[in-house]
Short mmCIF file of C-alpha atoms in Angstrom, two decimals:
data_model
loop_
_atom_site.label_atom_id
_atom_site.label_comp_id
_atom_site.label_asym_id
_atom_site.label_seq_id
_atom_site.Cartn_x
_atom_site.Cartn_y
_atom_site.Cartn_z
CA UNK A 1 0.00 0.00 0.00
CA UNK A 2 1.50 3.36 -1.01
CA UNK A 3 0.93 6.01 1.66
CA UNK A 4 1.39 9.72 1.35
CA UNK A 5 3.74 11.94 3.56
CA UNK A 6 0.33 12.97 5.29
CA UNK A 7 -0.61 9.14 5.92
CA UNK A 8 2.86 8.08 7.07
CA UNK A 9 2.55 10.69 9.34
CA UNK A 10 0.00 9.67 10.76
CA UNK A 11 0.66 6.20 10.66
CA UNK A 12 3.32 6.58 12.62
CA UNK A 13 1.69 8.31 15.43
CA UNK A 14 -1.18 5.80 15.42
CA UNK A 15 1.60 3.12 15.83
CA UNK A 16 3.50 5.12 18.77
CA UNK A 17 -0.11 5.72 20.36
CA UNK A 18 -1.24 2.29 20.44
CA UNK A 19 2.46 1.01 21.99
CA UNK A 20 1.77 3.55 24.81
CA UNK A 21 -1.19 2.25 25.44
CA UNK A 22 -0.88 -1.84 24.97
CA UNK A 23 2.78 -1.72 26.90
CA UNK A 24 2.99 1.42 28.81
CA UNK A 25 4.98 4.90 28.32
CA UNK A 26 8.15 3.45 29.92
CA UNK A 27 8.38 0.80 26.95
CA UNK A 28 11.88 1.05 26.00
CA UNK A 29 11.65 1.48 21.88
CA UNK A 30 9.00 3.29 19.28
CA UNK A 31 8.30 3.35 16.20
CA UNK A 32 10.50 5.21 13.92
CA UNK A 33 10.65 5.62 10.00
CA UNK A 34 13.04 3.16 8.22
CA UNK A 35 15.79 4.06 7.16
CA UNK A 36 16.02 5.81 10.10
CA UNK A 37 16.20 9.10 10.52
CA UNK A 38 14.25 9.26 6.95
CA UNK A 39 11.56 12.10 6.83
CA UNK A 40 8.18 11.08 5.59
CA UNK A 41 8.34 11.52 1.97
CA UNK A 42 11.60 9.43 2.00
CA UNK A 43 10.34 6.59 4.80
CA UNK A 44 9.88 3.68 2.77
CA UNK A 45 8.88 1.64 5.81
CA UNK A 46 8.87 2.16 9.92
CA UNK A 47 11.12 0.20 12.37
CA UNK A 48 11.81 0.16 16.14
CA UNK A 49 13.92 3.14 17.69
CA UNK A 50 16.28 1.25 20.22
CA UNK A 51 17.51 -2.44 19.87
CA UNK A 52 14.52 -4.47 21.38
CA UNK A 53 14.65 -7.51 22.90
CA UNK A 54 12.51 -10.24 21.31
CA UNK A 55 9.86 -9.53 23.53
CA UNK A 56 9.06 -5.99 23.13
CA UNK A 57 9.53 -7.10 19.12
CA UNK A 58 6.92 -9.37 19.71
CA UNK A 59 5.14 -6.51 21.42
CA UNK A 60 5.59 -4.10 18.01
CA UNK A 61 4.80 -7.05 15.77
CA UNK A 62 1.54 -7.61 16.92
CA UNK A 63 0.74 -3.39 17.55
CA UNK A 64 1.88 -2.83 13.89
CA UNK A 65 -0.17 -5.62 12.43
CA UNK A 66 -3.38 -4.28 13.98
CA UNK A 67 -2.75 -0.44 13.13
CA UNK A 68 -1.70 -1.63 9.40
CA UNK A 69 -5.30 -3.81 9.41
CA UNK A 70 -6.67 -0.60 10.71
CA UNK A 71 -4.79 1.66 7.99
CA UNK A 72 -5.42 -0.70 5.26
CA UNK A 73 -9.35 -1.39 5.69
CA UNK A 74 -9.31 2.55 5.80
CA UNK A 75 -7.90 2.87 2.56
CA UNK A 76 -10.15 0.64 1.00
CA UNK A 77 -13.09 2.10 2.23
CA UNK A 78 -11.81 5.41 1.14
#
């Protein structure tokens, strides 16, 4: 799915949002765009911030597949 600046944006947030709230503000990583340290129109993909243990992976994987579901069935709608 090709996103806009305006969409990765947002994506983004929506990813950081729903880590804060499934594993708490003192998680250790976030969400970042990939490569990092790529702005918006250059992301081509978002990865974690910090080198995460396999568990708070684990933790991302399963945020990031519900926010892209959420994203996607968005798009398709729109």
């Amino acid at each position: 799915m090709a996103m806009s600046k305006t969409t990765k944006k947002k994506y983004l947030k929506a990813l950081n949002r729903s880590l804060k709230k499934e594993a708490g503000k003192d998680f250790g990583s976030s969400f970042v765009f990939y490569p990092i340290g790529a702005k918006p129109k250059d992301a081509t993909g978002v990865t974690a911030s910090d080198a995460a243990n396999p568990q708070e992976l684990q933790v991302m994987e399963a945020v990031q597949a519900r926010v892209y579901a959420e994203f996607s069935s968005t798009s398709v709608a729109a």
